[in-house]
Short mmCIF file of N, CA and C in Angstrom, two decimals:
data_model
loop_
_atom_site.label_atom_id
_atom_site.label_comp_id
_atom_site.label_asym_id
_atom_site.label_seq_id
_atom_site.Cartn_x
_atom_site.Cartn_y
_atom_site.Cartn_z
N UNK A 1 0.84 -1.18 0.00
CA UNK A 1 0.00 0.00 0.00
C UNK A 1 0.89 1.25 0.00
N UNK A 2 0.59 2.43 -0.86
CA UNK A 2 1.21 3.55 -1.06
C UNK A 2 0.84 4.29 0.44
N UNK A 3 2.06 5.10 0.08
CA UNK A 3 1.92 6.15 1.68
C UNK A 3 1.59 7.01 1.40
N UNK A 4 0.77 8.00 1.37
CA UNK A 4 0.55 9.68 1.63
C UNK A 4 1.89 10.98 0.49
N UNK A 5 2.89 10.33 1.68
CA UNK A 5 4.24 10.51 1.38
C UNK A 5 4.48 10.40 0.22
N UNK A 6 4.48 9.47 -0.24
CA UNK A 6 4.65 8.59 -2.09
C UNK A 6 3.75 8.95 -3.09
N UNK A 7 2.61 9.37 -2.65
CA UNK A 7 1.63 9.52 -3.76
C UNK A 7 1.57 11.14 -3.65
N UNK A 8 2.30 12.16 -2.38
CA UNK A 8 2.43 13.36 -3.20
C UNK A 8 3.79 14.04 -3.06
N UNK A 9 4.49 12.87 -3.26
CA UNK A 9 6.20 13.20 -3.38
C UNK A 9 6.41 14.26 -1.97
N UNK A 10 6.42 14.03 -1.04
CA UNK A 10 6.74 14.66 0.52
C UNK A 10 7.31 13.86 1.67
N UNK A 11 8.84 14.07 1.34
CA UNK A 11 9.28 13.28 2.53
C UNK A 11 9.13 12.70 3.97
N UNK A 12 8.64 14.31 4.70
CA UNK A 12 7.30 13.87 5.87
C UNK A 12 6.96 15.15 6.35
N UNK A 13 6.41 14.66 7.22
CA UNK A 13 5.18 15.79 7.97
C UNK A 13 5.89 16.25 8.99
N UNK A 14 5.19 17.56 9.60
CA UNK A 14 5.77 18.28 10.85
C UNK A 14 5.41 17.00 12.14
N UNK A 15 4.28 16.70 12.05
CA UNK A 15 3.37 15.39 12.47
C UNK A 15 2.51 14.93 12.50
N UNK A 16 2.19 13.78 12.90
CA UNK A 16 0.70 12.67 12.35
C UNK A 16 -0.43 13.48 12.42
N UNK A 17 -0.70 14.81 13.01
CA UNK A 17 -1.67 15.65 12.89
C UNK A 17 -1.75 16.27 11.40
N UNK A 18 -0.57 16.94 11.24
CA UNK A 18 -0.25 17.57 9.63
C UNK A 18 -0.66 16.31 8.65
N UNK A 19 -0.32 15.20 8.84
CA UNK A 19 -0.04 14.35 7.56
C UNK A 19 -1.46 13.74 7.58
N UNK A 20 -2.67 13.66 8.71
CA UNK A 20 -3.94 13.15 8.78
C UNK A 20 -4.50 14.35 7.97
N UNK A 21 -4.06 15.52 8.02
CA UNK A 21 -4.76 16.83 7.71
C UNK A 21 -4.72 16.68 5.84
N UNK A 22 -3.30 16.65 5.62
CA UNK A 22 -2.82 16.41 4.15
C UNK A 22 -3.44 15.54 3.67
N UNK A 23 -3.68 14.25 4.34
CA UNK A 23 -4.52 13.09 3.61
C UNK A 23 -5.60 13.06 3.66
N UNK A 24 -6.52 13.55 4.42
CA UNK A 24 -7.91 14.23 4.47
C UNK A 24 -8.53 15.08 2.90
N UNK A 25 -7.61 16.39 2.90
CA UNK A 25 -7.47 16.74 1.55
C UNK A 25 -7.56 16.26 0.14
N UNK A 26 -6.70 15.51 0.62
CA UNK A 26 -6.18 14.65 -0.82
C UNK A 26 -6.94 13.81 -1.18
N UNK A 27 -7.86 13.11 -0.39
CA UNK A 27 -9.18 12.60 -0.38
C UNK A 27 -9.99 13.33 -1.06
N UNK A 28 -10.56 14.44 -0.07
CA UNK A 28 -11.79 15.21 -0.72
C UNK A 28 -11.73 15.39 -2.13
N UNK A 29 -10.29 15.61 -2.39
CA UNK A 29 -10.20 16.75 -3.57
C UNK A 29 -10.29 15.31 -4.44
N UNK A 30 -10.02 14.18 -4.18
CA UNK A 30 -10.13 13.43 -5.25
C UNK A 30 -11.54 12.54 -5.09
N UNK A 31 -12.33 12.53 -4.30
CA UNK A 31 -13.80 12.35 -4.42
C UNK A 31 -14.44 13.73 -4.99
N UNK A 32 -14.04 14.79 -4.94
CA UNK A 32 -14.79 15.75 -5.76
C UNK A 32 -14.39 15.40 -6.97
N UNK A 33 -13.41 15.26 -7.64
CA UNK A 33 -13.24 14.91 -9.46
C UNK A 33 -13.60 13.65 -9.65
N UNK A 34 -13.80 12.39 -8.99
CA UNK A 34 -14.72 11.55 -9.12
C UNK A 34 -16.10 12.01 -9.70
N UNK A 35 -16.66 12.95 -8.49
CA UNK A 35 -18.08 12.93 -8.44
C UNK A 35 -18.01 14.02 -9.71
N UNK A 36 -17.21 14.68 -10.20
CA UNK A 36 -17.38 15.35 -11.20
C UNK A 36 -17.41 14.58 -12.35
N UNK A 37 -16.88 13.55 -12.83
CA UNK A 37 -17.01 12.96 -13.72
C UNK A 37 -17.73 12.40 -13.77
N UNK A 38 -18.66 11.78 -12.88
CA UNK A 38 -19.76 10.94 -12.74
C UNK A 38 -20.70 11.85 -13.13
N UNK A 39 -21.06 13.32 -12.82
CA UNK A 39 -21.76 14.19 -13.11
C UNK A 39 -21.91 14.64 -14.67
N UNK A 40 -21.01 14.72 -15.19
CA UNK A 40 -20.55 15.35 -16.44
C UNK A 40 -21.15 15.19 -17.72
N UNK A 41 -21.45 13.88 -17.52
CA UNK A 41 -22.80 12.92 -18.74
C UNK A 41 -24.39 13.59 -18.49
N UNK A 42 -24.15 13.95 -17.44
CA UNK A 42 -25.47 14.58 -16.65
C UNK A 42 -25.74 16.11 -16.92
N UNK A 43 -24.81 16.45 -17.54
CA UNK A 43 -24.37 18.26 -17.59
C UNK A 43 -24.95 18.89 -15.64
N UNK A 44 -24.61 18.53 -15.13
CA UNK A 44 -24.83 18.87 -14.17
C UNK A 44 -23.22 18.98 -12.34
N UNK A 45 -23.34 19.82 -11.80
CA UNK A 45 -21.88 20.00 -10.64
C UNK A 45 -22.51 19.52 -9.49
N UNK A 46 -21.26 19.45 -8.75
CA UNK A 46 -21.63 18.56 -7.46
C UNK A 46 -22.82 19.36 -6.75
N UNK A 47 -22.49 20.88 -6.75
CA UNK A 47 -23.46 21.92 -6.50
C UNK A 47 -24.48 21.59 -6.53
N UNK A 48 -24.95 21.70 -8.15
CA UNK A 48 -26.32 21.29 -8.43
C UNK A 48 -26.95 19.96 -7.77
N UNK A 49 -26.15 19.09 -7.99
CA UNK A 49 -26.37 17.54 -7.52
C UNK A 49 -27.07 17.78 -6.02
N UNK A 50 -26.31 18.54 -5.27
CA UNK A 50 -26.67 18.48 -3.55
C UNK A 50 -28.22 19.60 -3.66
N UNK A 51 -28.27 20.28 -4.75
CA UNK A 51 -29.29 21.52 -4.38
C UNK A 51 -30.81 20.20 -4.52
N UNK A 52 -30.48 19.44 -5.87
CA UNK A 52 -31.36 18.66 -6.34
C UNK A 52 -31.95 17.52 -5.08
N UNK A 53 -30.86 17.13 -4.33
CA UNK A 53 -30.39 16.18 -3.69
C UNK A 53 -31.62 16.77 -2.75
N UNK A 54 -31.17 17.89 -1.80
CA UNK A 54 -31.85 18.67 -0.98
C UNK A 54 -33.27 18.81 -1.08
N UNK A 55 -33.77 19.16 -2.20
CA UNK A 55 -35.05 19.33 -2.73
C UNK A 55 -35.95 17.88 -2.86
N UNK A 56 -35.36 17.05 -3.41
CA UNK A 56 -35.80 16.08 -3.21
C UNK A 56 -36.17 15.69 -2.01
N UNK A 57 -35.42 15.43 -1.11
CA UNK A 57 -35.63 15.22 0.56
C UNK A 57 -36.62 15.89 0.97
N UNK A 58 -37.06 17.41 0.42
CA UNK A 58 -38.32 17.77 0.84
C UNK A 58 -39.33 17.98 0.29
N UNK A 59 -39.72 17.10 -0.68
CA UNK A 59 -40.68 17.06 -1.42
C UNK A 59 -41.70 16.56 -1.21
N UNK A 60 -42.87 16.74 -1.36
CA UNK A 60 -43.49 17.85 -1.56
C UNK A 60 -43.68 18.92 -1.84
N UNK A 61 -43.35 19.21 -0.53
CA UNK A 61 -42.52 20.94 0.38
C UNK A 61 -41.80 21.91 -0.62
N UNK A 62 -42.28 23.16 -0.88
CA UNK A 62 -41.14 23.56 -1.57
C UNK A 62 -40.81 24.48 -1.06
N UNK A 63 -39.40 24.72 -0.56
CA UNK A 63 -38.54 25.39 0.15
C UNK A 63 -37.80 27.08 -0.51
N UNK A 64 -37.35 27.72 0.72
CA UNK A 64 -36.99 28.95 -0.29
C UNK A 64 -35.26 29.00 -0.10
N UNK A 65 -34.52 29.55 -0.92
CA UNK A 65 -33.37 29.64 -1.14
C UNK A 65 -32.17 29.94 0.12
N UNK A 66 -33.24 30.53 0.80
CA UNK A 66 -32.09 30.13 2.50
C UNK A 66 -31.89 28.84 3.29
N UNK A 67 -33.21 28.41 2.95
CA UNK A 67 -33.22 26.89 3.53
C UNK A 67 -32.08 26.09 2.83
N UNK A 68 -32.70 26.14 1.61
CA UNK A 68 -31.06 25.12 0.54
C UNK A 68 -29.77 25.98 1.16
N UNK A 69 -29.74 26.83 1.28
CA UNK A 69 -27.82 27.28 1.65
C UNK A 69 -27.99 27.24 2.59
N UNK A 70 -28.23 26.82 3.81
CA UNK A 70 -28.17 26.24 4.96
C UNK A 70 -27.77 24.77 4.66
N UNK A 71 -28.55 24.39 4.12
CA UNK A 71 -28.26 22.60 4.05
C UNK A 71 -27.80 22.14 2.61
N UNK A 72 -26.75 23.02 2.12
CA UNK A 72 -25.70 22.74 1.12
C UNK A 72 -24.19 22.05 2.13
N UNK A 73 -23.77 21.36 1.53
CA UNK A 73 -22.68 20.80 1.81
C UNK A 73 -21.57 21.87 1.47
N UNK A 74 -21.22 22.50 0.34
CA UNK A 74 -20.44 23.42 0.06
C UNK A 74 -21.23 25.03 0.47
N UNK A 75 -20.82 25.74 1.84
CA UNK A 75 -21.16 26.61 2.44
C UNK A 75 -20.94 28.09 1.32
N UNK A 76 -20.42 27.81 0.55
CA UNK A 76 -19.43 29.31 0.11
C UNK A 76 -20.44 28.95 -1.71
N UNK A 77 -21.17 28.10 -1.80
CA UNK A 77 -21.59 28.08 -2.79
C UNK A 77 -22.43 29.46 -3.39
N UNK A 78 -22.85 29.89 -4.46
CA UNK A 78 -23.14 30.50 -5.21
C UNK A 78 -24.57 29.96 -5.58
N UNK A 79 -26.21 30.18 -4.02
CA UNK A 79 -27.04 29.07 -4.15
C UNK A 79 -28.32 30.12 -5.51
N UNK A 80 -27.97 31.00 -5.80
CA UNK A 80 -28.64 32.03 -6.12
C UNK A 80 -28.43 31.52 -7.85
N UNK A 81 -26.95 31.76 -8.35
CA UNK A 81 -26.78 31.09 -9.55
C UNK A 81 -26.96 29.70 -9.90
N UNK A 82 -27.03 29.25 -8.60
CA UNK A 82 -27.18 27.41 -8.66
C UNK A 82 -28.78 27.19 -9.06
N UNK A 83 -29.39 28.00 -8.29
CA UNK A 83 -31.13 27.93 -8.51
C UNK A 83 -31.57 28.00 -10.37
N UNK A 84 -31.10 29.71 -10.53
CA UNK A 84 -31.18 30.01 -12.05
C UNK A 84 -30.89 29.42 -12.91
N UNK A 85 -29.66 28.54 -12.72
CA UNK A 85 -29.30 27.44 -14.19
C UNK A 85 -30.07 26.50 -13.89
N UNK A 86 -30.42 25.77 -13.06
CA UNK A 86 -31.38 24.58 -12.83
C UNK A 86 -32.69 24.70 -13.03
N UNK A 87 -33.55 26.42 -12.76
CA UNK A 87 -34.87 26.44 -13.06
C UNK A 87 -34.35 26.37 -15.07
N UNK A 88 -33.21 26.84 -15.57
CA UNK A 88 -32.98 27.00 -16.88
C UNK A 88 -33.24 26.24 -17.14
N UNK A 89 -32.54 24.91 -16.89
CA UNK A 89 -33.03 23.21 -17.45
C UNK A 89 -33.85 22.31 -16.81
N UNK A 90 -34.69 23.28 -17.09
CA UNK A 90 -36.03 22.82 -15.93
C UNK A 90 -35.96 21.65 -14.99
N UNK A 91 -35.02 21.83 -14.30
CA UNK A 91 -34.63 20.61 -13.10
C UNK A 91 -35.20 20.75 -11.72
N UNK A 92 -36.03 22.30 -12.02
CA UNK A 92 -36.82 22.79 -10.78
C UNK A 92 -37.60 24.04 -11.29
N UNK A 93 -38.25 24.05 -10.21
CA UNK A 93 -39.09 25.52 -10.87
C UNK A 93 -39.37 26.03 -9.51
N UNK A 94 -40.21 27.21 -9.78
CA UNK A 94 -40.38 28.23 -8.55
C UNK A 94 -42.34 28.30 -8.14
N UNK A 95 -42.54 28.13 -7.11
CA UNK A 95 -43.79 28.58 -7.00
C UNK A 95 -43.67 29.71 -5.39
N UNK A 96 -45.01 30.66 -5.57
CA UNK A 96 -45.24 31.37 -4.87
C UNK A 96 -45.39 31.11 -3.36
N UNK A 97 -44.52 31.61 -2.61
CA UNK A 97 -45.13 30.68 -1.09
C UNK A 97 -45.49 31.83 -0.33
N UNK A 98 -46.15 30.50 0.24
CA UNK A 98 -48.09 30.80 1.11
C UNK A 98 -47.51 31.60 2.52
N UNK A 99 -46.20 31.91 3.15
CA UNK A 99 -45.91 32.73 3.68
C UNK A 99 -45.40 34.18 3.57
N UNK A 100 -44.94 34.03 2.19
CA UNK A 100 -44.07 35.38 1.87
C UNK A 100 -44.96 35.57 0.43
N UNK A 101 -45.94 36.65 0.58
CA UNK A 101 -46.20 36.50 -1.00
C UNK A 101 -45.35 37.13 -1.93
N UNK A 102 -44.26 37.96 -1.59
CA UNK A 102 -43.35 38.46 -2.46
C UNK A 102 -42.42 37.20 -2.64
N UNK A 103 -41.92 36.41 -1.92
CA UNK A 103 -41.17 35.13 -2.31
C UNK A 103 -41.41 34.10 -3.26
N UNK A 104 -39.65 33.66 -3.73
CA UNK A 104 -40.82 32.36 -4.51
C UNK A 104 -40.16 31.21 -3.81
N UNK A 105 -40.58 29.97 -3.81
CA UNK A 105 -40.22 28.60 -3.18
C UNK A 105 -39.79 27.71 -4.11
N UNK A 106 -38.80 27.14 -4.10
CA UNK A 106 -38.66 26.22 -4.88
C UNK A 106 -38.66 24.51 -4.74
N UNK A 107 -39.20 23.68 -5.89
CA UNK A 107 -39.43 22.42 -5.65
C UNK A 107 -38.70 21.90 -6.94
N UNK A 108 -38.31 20.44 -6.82
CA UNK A 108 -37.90 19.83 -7.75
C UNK A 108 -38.71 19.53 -8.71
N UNK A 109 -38.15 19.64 -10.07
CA UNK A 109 -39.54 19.05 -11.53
C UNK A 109 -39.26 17.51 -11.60
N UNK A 110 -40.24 16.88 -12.30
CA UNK A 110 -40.39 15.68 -12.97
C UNK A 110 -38.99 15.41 -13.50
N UNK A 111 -38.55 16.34 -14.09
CA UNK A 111 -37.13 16.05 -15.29
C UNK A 111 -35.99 16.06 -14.31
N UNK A 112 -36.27 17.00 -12.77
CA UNK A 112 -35.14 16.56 -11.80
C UNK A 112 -34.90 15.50 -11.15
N UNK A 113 -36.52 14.81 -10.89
CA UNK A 113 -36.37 13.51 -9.85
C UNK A 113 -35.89 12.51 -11.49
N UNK A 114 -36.02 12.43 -12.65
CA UNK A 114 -35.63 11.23 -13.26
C UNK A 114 -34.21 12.10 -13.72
N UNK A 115 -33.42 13.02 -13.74
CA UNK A 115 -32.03 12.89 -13.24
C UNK A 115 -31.70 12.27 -12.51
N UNK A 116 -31.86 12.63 -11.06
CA UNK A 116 -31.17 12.00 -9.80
C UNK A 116 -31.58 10.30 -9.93
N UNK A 117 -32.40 10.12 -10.49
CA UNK A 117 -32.94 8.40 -10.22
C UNK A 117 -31.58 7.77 -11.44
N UNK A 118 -31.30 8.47 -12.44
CA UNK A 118 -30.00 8.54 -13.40
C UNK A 118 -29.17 8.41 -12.48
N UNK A 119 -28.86 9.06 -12.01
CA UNK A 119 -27.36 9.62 -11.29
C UNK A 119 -27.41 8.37 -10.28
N UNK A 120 -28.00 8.48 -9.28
CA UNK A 120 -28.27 7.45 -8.02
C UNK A 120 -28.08 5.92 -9.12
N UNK A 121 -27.77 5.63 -10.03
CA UNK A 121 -27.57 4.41 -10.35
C UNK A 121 -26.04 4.14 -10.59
N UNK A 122 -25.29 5.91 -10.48
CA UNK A 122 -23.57 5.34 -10.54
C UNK A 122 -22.71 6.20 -9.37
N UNK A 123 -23.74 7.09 -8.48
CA UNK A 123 -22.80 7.71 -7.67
C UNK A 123 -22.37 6.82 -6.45
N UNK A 124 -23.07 5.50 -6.34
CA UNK A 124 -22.60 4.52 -5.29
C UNK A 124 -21.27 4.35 -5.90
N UNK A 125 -20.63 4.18 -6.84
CA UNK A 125 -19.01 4.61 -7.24
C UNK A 125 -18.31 4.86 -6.23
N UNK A 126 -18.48 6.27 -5.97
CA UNK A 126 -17.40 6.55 -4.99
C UNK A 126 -17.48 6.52 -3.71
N UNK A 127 -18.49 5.59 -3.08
CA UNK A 127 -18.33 4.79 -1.98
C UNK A 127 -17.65 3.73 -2.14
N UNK A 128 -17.56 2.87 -3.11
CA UNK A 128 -16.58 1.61 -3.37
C UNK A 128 -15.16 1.75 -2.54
N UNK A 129 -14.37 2.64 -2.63
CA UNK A 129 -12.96 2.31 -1.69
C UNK A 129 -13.50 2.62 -0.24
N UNK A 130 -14.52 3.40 0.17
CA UNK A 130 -14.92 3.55 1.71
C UNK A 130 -14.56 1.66 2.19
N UNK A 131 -15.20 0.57 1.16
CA UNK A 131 -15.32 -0.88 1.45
C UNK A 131 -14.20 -1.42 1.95
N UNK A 132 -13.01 -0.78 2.21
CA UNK A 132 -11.54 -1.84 2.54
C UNK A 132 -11.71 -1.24 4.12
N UNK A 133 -12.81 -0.52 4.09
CA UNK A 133 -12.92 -0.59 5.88
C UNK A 133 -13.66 -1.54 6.39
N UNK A 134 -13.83 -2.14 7.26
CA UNK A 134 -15.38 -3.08 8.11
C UNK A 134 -16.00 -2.15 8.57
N UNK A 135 -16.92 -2.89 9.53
CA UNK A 135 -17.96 -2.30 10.02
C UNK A 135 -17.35 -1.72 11.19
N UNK A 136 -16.13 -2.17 11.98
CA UNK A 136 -15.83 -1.42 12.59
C UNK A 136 -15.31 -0.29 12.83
N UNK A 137 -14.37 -0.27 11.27
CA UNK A 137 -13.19 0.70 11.28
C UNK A 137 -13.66 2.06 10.39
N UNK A 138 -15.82 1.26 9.56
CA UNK A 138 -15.88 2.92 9.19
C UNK A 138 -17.13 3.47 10.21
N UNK A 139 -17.37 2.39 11.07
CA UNK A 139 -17.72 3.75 12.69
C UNK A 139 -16.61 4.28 13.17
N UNK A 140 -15.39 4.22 13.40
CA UNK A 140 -14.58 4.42 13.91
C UNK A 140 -14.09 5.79 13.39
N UNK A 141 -13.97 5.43 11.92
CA UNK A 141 -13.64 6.42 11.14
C UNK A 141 -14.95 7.38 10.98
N UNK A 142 -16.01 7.59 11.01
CA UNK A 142 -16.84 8.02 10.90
C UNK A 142 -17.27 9.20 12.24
N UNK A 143 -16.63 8.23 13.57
CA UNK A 143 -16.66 8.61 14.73
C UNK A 143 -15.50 9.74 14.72
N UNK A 144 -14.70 9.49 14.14
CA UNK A 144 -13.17 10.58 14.31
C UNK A 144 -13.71 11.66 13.64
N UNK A 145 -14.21 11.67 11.96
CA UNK A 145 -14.83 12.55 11.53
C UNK A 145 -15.63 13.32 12.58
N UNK A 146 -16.78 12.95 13.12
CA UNK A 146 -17.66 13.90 13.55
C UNK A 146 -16.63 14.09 14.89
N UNK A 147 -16.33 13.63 15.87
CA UNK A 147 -15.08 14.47 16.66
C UNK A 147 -14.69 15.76 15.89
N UNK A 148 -13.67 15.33 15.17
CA UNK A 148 -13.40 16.61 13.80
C UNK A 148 -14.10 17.99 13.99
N UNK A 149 -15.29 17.33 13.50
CA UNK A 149 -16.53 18.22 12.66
C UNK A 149 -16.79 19.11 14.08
N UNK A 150 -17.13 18.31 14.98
CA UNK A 150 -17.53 19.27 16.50
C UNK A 150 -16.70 20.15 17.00
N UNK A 151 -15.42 19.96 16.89
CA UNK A 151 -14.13 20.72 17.23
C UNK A 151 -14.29 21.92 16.71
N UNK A 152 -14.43 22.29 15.12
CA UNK A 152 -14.23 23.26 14.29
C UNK A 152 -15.50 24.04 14.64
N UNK A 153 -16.72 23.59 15.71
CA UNK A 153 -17.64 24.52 15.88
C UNK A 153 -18.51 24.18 15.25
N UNK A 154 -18.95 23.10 13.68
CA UNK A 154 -19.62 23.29 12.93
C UNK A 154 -21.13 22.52 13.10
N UNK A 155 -22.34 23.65 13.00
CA UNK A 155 -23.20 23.43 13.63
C UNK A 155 -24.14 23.72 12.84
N UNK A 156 -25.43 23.10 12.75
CA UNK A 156 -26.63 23.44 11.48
C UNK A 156 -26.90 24.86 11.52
#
């Protein structure tokens, strides 16, 4: 098995904190160009994927544009341009909501849920290497994550 070290030419770390940090990275960044390529047949970004993703989960319901950037995975996203290209390819649309009548709400279309039912048949992909863990070692790992996650403050 390759080391960290080997696969980004770095002799070593200050320590096992730095080099968990580096390989953390190096992860993400290479499950994001995964999931980008998996996307790509789809004309659609990971962005979109999670806005769709989101909407779906509350469907029925159609939600307004603070709710989705709250419960985007990528915080710094752009949920305003993400909405507009997706109502473009009609992957969602807007209706009037029954609290704000100046607002509009948005719900997923017909043409979004048979995307994602597309997509959901190859993004189990990049769960495949999560599998060289067991059941113990991806609670474990799962458990360190959210440790992680609580440390940095990060909170709904």
């Amino acid at each position: 098995m390759q080391t960290i070290e080997e696969i980004i030419s770095q002799k070593k770390f200050k320590d096992d904190y730095q080099k968990g940090l580096i390989s953390l990275l190096y992860l993400v960044n290479h499950i994001k160009d995964l999931q980008a390529t998996i996307f790509k047949p789809y004309n659609i970004t990971l962005q979109q994927y999670n806005v769709l993703r989101i909407l779906r989960g509350q469907f029925p319901n159609p939600i307004n544009i603070a709710v989705i950037k709250e419960r985007m995975l990528d915080k710094n996203s752009d949920v305003s341009r993400i909405i507009a290209r997706l109502i473009k390819t009609e992957l969602i649309s807007t209706v009037k909501s029954k609290s704000d009548k100046r607002a509009l709400d948005i719900v997923i279309s017909n043409k979004g849920f048979k995307l994602l039912n597309q997509v959901d048949l190859v993004i189990g992909e990049v769960e495949i290497p999560f599998r060289v863990l067991d059941s113990d070692e991806i609670e474990a790992f799962n458990h360190s994550l959210m440790k992680i996650i609580n440390k940095f403050g990060v909170k709904k």
